[in-house]
Amino acid sequence: MSAESTVDQAKQLVSLLWRHELPLKQGGRGPKPTVSVDAVVKAAIALADRDGYAKVSIRTVAAELGLRPMSLYTYVPSKEALAVLMADAVADEDAPIPPELSVRERMAAIARQARAELLAHPWLLEVSPWRLVLGPGRMRRFERQLAAIEGMGLSDVEMDKVVAVLTEFATGNARMAVAAHRETQVMTDAQWWEVHGPLLTQAIPPASFPLASRVGSAVGELYQAPADPDGAFEFGLARLLDGILGDLSVRTEDSPSRRTSDSPSRRT
């Protein structure tokens, strides 16, 4: 791909993402559009939610809208560009994080919203977040996330890292939760274990794996499943928040201003 075509594609995608913020272009000749870019994106999201990301294509989205496939290219240039528009539209759905919540709850809300988004739209796990071009939806979400942790005593780079860590933790857990949901739609955990349990009991010598056997039995008895993604998320999130807030607390205690204000010479 030539540098010129790359720039042209980038310009087109940015124009599509920021179509409501950029100045309107003067209408040219030709027939008026029968649908809007918003309608195309909405139809694609509905299709992905219903049938999965693999089913999304220019042809299938056109069919959802009652259009000819070639006509959809007048709205979006490719499936890849459409995916960016879809992800940006979904990001704009997040509700604001209430400022009256405690700092801990505001940070927790960042992770819970990221996880909830992926559980509601599992196809997002198939869209690479790396170099995903920023649109207004993702920018507004990032603004809300930063506002939730503003004033904690973090530097700008640290604020970005906190949002990234919370989001990436939520994404990893959501991936497991989505996989568990898909698997149990085919066969319940109880049915799976009824088939595989006796075979594994015969094949695995407990004496060779004493810890794994003991812990695995305890987990299976408690969850009646291989794992508990929901419980693991809340447990991990609590430990993650403990670490972030604990580091801030230690930093505050060790700050030069705190040591100076607590010194005997300053108190007398």
Short mmCIF file of N, CA and C in Angstrom, two decimals, residues 6-142:
data_model
loop_
_atom_site.label_atom_id
_atom_site.label_comp_id
_atom_site.label_asym_id
_atom_site.label_seq_id
_atom_site.Cartn_x
_atom_site.Cartn_y
_atom_site.Cartn_z
N THR A 6 -2.49 5.29 2.01
CA THR A 6 -2.63 5.17 3.46
C THR A 6 -3.14 6.46 4.06
N VAL A 7 -2.60 7.58 3.62
CA VAL A 7 -3.04 8.88 4.11
C VAL A 7 -4.49 9.14 3.72
N ASP A 8 -4.83 8.80 2.49
CA ASP A 8 -6.20 9.01 2.02
C ASP A 8 -7.20 8.18 2.84
N GLN A 9 -6.85 6.93 3.13
CA GLN A 9 -7.72 6.08 3.93
C GLN A 9 -7.85 6.61 5.35
N ALA A 10 -6.73 7.11 5.89
CA ALA A 10 -6.76 7.67 7.24
C ALA A 10 -7.67 8.89 7.29
N LYS A 11 -7.57 9.74 6.29
CA LYS A 11 -8.41 10.94 6.23
C LYS A 11 -9.89 10.56 6.16
N GLN A 12 -10.19 9.55 5.35
CA GLN A 12 -11.58 9.13 5.20
C GLN A 12 -12.13 8.57 6.51
N LEU A 13 -11.32 7.76 7.21
CA LEU A 13 -11.78 7.17 8.46
C LEU A 13 -11.98 8.23 9.54
N VAL A 14 -11.04 9.14 9.67
CA VAL A 14 -11.18 10.22 10.66
C VAL A 14 -12.40 11.07 10.35
N SER A 15 -12.64 11.33 9.07
CA SER A 15 -13.81 12.11 8.69
C SER A 15 -15.10 11.39 9.05
N LEU A 16 -15.12 10.07 8.89
CA LEU A 16 -16.30 9.29 9.25
C LEU A 16 -16.51 9.28 10.77
N LEU A 17 -15.42 9.07 11.50
CA LEU A 17 -15.54 9.03 12.96
C LEU A 17 -16.04 10.36 13.53
N TRP A 18 -15.51 11.43 13.02
CA TRP A 18 -15.82 12.76 13.55
C TRP A 18 -16.84 13.50 12.67
N ARG A 19 -17.68 12.73 12.00
CA ARG A 19 -18.62 13.30 11.03
C ARG A 19 -19.59 14.31 11.65
N HIS A 20 -19.91 14.15 12.94
CA HIS A 20 -20.86 15.07 13.58
C HIS A 20 -20.17 16.31 14.14
N GLU A 21 -18.84 16.25 14.26
CA GLU A 21 -18.09 17.38 14.80
C GLU A 21 -17.42 18.22 13.71
N LEU A 22 -17.06 17.58 12.61
CA LEU A 22 -16.40 18.31 11.51
C LEU A 22 -17.42 19.14 10.73
N PRO A 23 -16.96 20.22 10.10
CA PRO A 23 -17.89 21.04 9.29
C PRO A 23 -18.53 20.21 8.19
N LEU A 24 -19.79 20.45 7.94
CA LEU A 24 -20.51 19.72 6.90
C LEU A 24 -19.95 20.06 5.53
N LYS A 25 -19.81 19.04 4.69
CA LYS A 25 -19.36 19.27 3.32
C LYS A 25 -20.56 19.67 2.46
N GLN A 26 -20.30 20.48 1.49
CA GLN A 26 -21.35 20.87 0.56
C GLN A 26 -21.78 19.66 -0.27
N GLY A 27 -23.08 19.46 -0.39
CA GLY A 27 -23.59 18.32 -1.13
C GLY A 27 -23.21 18.37 -2.59
N GLY A 28 -22.84 17.22 -3.12
CA GLY A 28 -22.47 17.16 -4.51
C GLY A 28 -23.62 16.66 -5.37
N ARG A 29 -23.32 16.39 -6.60
CA ARG A 29 -24.34 15.87 -7.49
C ARG A 29 -24.58 14.40 -7.21
N GLY A 30 -25.70 13.92 -7.73
CA GLY A 30 -26.01 12.50 -7.56
C GLY A 30 -27.19 12.30 -6.62
N PRO A 31 -27.66 11.05 -6.52
CA PRO A 31 -28.82 10.75 -5.68
C PRO A 31 -28.51 10.97 -4.20
N LYS A 32 -29.52 11.36 -3.45
CA LYS A 32 -29.34 11.55 -2.00
C LYS A 32 -29.22 10.18 -1.33
N PRO A 33 -28.43 10.10 -0.25
CA PRO A 33 -28.29 8.83 0.47
C PRO A 33 -29.64 8.36 1.00
N THR A 34 -29.87 7.05 0.95
CA THR A 34 -31.13 6.51 1.46
C THR A 34 -31.07 6.24 2.95
N VAL A 35 -29.86 6.04 3.48
CA VAL A 35 -29.68 5.85 4.92
C VAL A 35 -28.51 6.72 5.37
N SER A 36 -28.27 6.79 6.65
CA SER A 36 -27.15 7.55 7.20
C SER A 36 -26.03 6.62 7.63
N VAL A 37 -24.84 7.17 7.83
CA VAL A 37 -23.73 6.39 8.36
C VAL A 37 -24.10 5.85 9.74
N ASP A 38 -24.81 6.65 10.54
CA ASP A 38 -25.26 6.19 11.85
C ASP A 38 -26.11 4.93 11.73
N ALA A 39 -26.99 4.90 10.75
CA ALA A 39 -27.87 3.74 10.55
C ALA A 39 -27.06 2.51 10.14
N VAL A 40 -26.03 2.73 9.32
CA VAL A 40 -25.17 1.62 8.91
C VAL A 40 -24.45 1.04 10.12
N VAL A 41 -23.90 1.90 10.95
CA VAL A 41 -23.17 1.45 12.14
C VAL A 41 -24.11 0.74 13.11
N LYS A 42 -25.29 1.29 13.31
CA LYS A 42 -26.27 0.67 14.21
C LYS A 42 -26.67 -0.71 13.71
N ALA A 43 -26.89 -0.86 12.42
CA ALA A 43 -27.25 -2.16 11.85
C ALA A 43 -26.11 -3.16 12.01
N ALA A 44 -24.88 -2.71 11.82
CA ALA A 44 -23.72 -3.59 11.96
C ALA A 44 -23.56 -4.07 13.39
N ILE A 45 -23.77 -3.18 14.36
CA ILE A 45 -23.68 -3.56 15.77
C ILE A 45 -24.76 -4.59 16.11
N ALA A 46 -25.98 -4.35 15.65
CA ALA A 46 -27.08 -5.29 15.92
C ALA A 46 -26.78 -6.65 15.31
N LEU A 47 -26.20 -6.67 14.11
CA LEU A 47 -25.85 -7.92 13.45
C LEU A 47 -24.75 -8.65 14.23
N ALA A 48 -23.73 -7.92 14.66
CA ALA A 48 -22.63 -8.54 15.42
C ALA A 48 -23.12 -9.06 16.76
N ASP A 49 -24.00 -8.31 17.43
CA ASP A 49 -24.55 -8.77 18.71
C ASP A 49 -25.35 -10.06 18.53
N ARG A 50 -26.06 -10.14 17.41
CA ARG A 50 -26.96 -11.28 17.18
C ARG A 50 -26.22 -12.51 16.64
N ASP A 51 -25.35 -12.28 15.64
CA ASP A 51 -24.76 -13.42 14.92
C ASP A 51 -23.25 -13.54 15.07
N GLY A 52 -22.60 -12.56 15.70
CA GLY A 52 -21.15 -12.62 15.86
C GLY A 52 -20.42 -11.78 14.83
N TYR A 53 -19.20 -11.42 15.16
CA TYR A 53 -18.41 -10.53 14.31
C TYR A 53 -18.10 -11.16 12.96
N ALA A 54 -17.93 -12.48 12.94
CA ALA A 54 -17.58 -13.16 11.69
C ALA A 54 -18.66 -12.99 10.63
N LYS A 55 -19.88 -12.76 11.07
CA LYS A 55 -21.00 -12.61 10.13
C LYS A 55 -21.12 -11.19 9.58
N VAL A 56 -20.35 -10.27 10.14
CA VAL A 56 -20.43 -8.88 9.68
C VAL A 56 -19.58 -8.71 8.43
N SER A 57 -20.20 -8.23 7.38
CA SER A 57 -19.51 -7.92 6.13
C SER A 57 -20.29 -6.80 5.45
N ILE A 58 -19.69 -6.23 4.46
CA ILE A 58 -20.39 -5.19 3.68
C ILE A 58 -21.69 -5.76 3.11
N ARG A 59 -21.64 -6.99 2.63
CA ARG A 59 -22.81 -7.62 2.02
C ARG A 59 -23.92 -7.85 3.06
N THR A 60 -23.56 -8.41 4.22
CA THR A 60 -24.60 -8.74 5.20
C THR A 60 -25.21 -7.50 5.84
N VAL A 61 -24.40 -6.48 6.05
CA VAL A 61 -24.93 -5.23 6.62
C VAL A 61 -25.84 -4.55 5.60
N ALA A 62 -25.46 -4.60 4.34
CA ALA A 62 -26.30 -4.04 3.28
C ALA A 62 -27.65 -4.75 3.26
N ALA A 63 -27.62 -6.07 3.41
CA ALA A 63 -28.86 -6.83 3.41
C ALA A 63 -29.75 -6.45 4.59
N GLU A 64 -29.13 -6.19 5.74
CA GLU A 64 -29.89 -5.77 6.92
C GLU A 64 -30.65 -4.47 6.64
N LEU A 65 -30.07 -3.62 5.81
CA LEU A 65 -30.65 -2.31 5.51
C LEU A 65 -31.47 -2.30 4.22
N GLY A 66 -31.51 -3.46 3.57
CA GLY A 66 -32.25 -3.53 2.31
C GLY A 66 -31.56 -2.81 1.18
N LEU A 67 -30.22 -2.78 1.20
CA LEU A 67 -29.45 -2.09 0.17
C LEU A 67 -28.64 -3.10 -0.64
N ARG A 68 -28.19 -2.67 -1.79
CA ARG A 68 -27.26 -3.48 -2.57
C ARG A 68 -25.87 -3.35 -1.95
N PRO A 69 -25.09 -4.45 -1.96
CA PRO A 69 -23.76 -4.41 -1.33
C PRO A 69 -22.88 -3.27 -1.81
N MET A 70 -22.84 -3.04 -3.12
CA MET A 70 -21.95 -2.00 -3.65
C MET A 70 -22.35 -0.61 -3.16
N SER A 71 -23.63 -0.42 -2.89
CA SER A 71 -24.08 0.90 -2.45
C SER A 71 -23.58 1.22 -1.05
N LEU A 72 -23.26 0.18 -0.25
CA LEU A 72 -22.82 0.44 1.13
C LEU A 72 -21.42 1.06 1.14
N TYR A 73 -20.67 0.85 0.07
CA TYR A 73 -19.33 1.43 0.02
C TYR A 73 -19.37 2.95 -0.10
N THR A 74 -20.53 3.50 -0.40
CA THR A 74 -20.65 4.96 -0.42
C THR A 74 -20.74 5.51 1.01
N TYR A 75 -20.96 4.62 1.99
CA TYR A 75 -21.05 5.03 3.40
C TYR A 75 -19.79 4.67 4.17
N VAL A 76 -19.31 3.45 3.99
CA VAL A 76 -18.08 3.00 4.66
C VAL A 76 -17.19 2.29 3.64
N PRO A 77 -15.88 2.49 3.71
CA PRO A 77 -15.00 1.94 2.67
C PRO A 77 -14.66 0.47 2.84
N SER A 78 -14.80 -0.09 4.06
CA SER A 78 -14.39 -1.47 4.28
C SER A 78 -14.94 -1.97 5.61
N LYS A 79 -14.84 -3.29 5.80
CA LYS A 79 -15.26 -3.87 7.08
C LYS A 79 -14.37 -3.37 8.20
N GLU A 80 -13.09 -3.20 7.92
CA GLU A 80 -12.16 -2.73 8.95
C GLU A 80 -12.55 -1.33 9.43
N ALA A 81 -12.88 -0.45 8.52
CA ALA A 81 -13.32 0.89 8.90
C ALA A 81 -14.64 0.82 9.65
N LEU A 82 -15.53 -0.07 9.22
CA LEU A 82 -16.82 -0.23 9.89
C LEU A 82 -16.62 -0.70 11.33
N ALA A 83 -15.66 -1.60 11.54
CA ALA A 83 -15.38 -2.09 12.90
C ALA A 83 -14.94 -0.97 13.82
N VAL A 84 -14.12 -0.06 13.31
CA VAL A 84 -13.68 1.09 14.11
C VAL A 84 -14.87 1.96 14.48
N LEU A 85 -15.76 2.19 13.53
CA LEU A 85 -16.97 2.98 13.79
C LEU A 85 -17.87 2.29 14.80
N MET A 86 -17.98 0.98 14.71
CA MET A 86 -18.81 0.21 15.64
C MET A 86 -18.25 0.31 17.06
N ALA A 87 -16.95 0.10 17.21
CA ALA A 87 -16.33 0.16 18.53
C ALA A 87 -16.47 1.54 19.15
N ASP A 88 -16.36 2.56 18.32
CA ASP A 88 -16.48 3.93 18.83
C ASP A 88 -17.90 4.22 19.28
N ALA A 89 -18.88 3.72 18.53
CA ALA A 89 -20.28 3.94 18.90
C ALA A 89 -20.62 3.24 20.21
N VAL A 90 -20.10 2.03 20.41
CA VAL A 90 -20.36 1.30 21.65
C VAL A 90 -19.72 2.02 22.84
N ALA A 91 -18.52 2.57 22.65
CA ALA A 91 -17.83 3.27 23.74
C ALA A 91 -18.63 4.46 24.24
N ASP A 92 -19.42 5.03 23.36
CA ASP A 92 -20.20 6.22 23.75
C ASP A 92 -21.41 5.87 24.60
N GLU A 93 -21.69 4.57 24.78
CA GLU A 93 -22.86 4.15 25.53
C GLU A 93 -22.64 4.19 27.05
N ASP A 94 -21.39 4.22 27.49
CA ASP A 94 -21.11 4.20 28.93
C ASP A 94 -21.75 5.38 29.64
N ALA A 95 -22.32 5.11 30.80
CA ALA A 95 -22.91 6.17 31.60
C ALA A 95 -21.80 6.92 32.35
N PRO A 96 -21.99 8.19 32.67
CA PRO A 96 -21.00 8.92 33.46
C PRO A 96 -20.81 8.25 34.83
N ILE A 97 -19.61 8.33 35.35
CA ILE A 97 -19.31 7.79 36.68
C ILE A 97 -19.63 8.86 37.71
N PRO A 98 -20.56 8.61 38.63
CA PRO A 98 -20.98 9.64 39.59
C PRO A 98 -19.80 10.19 40.40
N PRO A 99 -19.59 11.49 40.40
CA PRO A 99 -18.44 12.06 41.11
C PRO A 99 -18.56 11.95 42.62
N GLU A 100 -19.79 11.73 43.13
CA GLU A 100 -19.96 11.64 44.58
C GLU A 100 -19.50 10.30 45.15
N LEU A 101 -19.21 9.33 44.29
CA LEU A 101 -18.70 8.05 44.77
C LEU A 101 -17.30 8.22 45.35
N SER A 102 -16.91 7.29 46.19
CA SER A 102 -15.55 7.32 46.72
C SER A 102 -14.57 7.05 45.59
N VAL A 103 -13.30 7.40 45.84
CA VAL A 103 -12.27 7.17 44.83
C VAL A 103 -12.21 5.68 44.47
N ARG A 104 -12.30 4.82 45.45
CA ARG A 104 -12.25 3.38 45.21
C ARG A 104 -13.40 2.93 44.31
N GLU A 105 -14.60 3.42 44.59
CA GLU A 105 -15.76 3.03 43.80
C GLU A 105 -15.70 3.60 42.39
N ARG A 106 -15.11 4.78 42.25
CA ARG A 106 -14.97 5.35 40.91
C ARG A 106 -14.00 4.52 40.07
N MET A 107 -12.90 4.09 40.68
CA MET A 107 -11.96 3.24 39.95
C MET A 107 -12.61 1.90 39.61
N ALA A 108 -13.36 1.34 40.57
CA ALA A 108 -14.05 0.08 40.32
C ALA A 108 -15.03 0.21 39.17
N ALA A 109 -15.68 1.37 39.08
CA ALA A 109 -16.66 1.60 38.02
C ALA A 109 -16.00 1.56 36.64
N ILE A 110 -14.76 2.05 36.55
CA ILE A 110 -14.04 2.01 35.27
C ILE A 110 -13.90 0.57 34.80
N ALA A 111 -13.47 -0.31 35.71
CA ALA A 111 -13.27 -1.71 35.36
C ALA A 111 -14.60 -2.41 35.09
N ARG A 112 -15.59 -2.14 35.91
CA ARG A 112 -16.89 -2.81 35.72
C ARG A 112 -17.56 -2.39 34.42
N GLN A 113 -17.44 -1.12 34.06
CA GLN A 113 -18.01 -0.68 32.80
C GLN A 113 -17.30 -1.33 31.61
N ALA A 114 -15.99 -1.42 31.68
CA ALA A 114 -15.23 -2.05 30.59
C ALA A 114 -15.64 -3.51 30.43
N ARG A 115 -15.81 -4.21 31.53
CA ARG A 115 -16.21 -5.62 31.48
C ARG A 115 -17.64 -5.76 30.97
N ALA A 116 -18.55 -4.93 31.47
CA ALA A 116 -19.95 -5.00 31.06
C ALA A 116 -20.09 -4.76 29.56
N GLU A 117 -19.29 -3.84 29.03
CA GLU A 117 -19.34 -3.54 27.60
C GLU A 117 -18.99 -4.77 26.77
N LEU A 118 -17.98 -5.51 27.20
CA LEU A 118 -17.55 -6.69 26.46
C LEU A 118 -18.53 -7.84 26.62
N LEU A 119 -19.15 -7.96 27.77
CA LEU A 119 -20.16 -9.02 27.96
C LEU A 119 -21.39 -8.73 27.10
N ALA A 120 -21.72 -7.45 26.95
CA ALA A 120 -22.88 -7.07 26.13
C ALA A 120 -22.57 -7.17 24.64
N HIS A 121 -21.31 -6.94 24.28
CA HIS A 121 -20.90 -6.97 22.86
C HIS A 121 -19.63 -7.83 22.74
N PRO A 122 -19.75 -9.15 22.87
CA PRO A 122 -18.55 -10.02 22.87
C PRO A 122 -17.69 -9.91 21.61
N TRP A 123 -18.27 -9.49 20.50
CA TRP A 123 -17.52 -9.36 19.26
C TRP A 123 -16.39 -8.34 19.37
N LEU A 124 -16.50 -7.44 20.35
CA LEU A 124 -15.43 -6.46 20.54
C LEU A 124 -14.09 -7.13 20.87
N LEU A 125 -14.14 -8.33 21.43
CA LEU A 125 -12.92 -9.06 21.74
C LEU A 125 -12.18 -9.48 20.46
N GLU A 126 -12.86 -9.45 19.33
CA GLU A 126 -12.25 -9.82 18.06
C GLU A 126 -11.77 -8.61 17.27
N VAL A 127 -12.00 -7.41 17.81
CA VAL A 127 -11.54 -6.18 17.17
C VAL A 127 -10.30 -5.72 17.92
N SER A 128 -9.16 -5.68 17.24
CA SER A 128 -7.92 -5.30 17.92
C SER A 128 -8.00 -3.86 18.44
N PRO A 129 -7.72 -3.68 19.74
CA PRO A 129 -7.74 -2.33 20.30
C PRO A 129 -6.47 -1.53 20.01
N TRP A 130 -5.47 -2.23 19.47
CA TRP A 130 -4.19 -1.56 19.21
C TRP A 130 -4.30 -0.68 17.97
N ARG A 131 -3.94 0.57 18.09
CA ARG A 131 -4.03 1.55 17.01
C ARG A 131 -5.46 1.77 16.53
N LEU A 132 -6.43 1.48 17.38
CA LEU A 132 -7.81 1.76 17.01
C LEU A 132 -7.96 3.28 16.97
N VAL A 133 -8.30 3.80 15.80
CA VAL A 133 -8.32 5.26 15.62
C VAL A 133 -9.33 5.89 16.57
N LEU A 134 -8.90 6.94 17.25
CA LEU A 134 -9.76 7.58 18.24
C LEU A 134 -10.88 8.36 17.58
N GLY A 135 -12.09 8.07 18.01
CA GLY A 135 -13.27 8.81 17.58
C GLY A 135 -13.88 9.51 18.78
N PRO A 136 -14.96 10.24 18.59
CA PRO A 136 -15.57 10.99 19.70
C PRO A 136 -16.09 10.09 20.82
N GLY A 137 -16.57 8.90 20.48
CA GLY A 137 -17.08 8.01 21.51
C GLY A 137 -15.99 7.55 22.46
N ARG A 138 -14.87 7.09 21.92
CA ARG A 138 -13.77 6.63 22.76
C ARG A 138 -13.11 7.79 23.49
N MET A 139 -13.05 8.95 22.86
CA MET A 139 -12.48 10.11 23.54
C MET A 139 -13.36 10.56 24.70
N ARG A 140 -14.68 10.55 24.51
CA ARG A 140 -15.57 10.93 25.61
C ARG A 140 -15.47 9.94 26.75
N ARG A 141 -15.36 8.64 26.42
CA ARG A 141 -15.21 7.64 27.48
C ARG A 141 -13.91 7.84 28.24
N PHE A 142 -12.82 8.09 27.52
CA PHE A 142 -11.53 8.31 28.17
C PHE A 142 -11.60 9.55 29.06
#
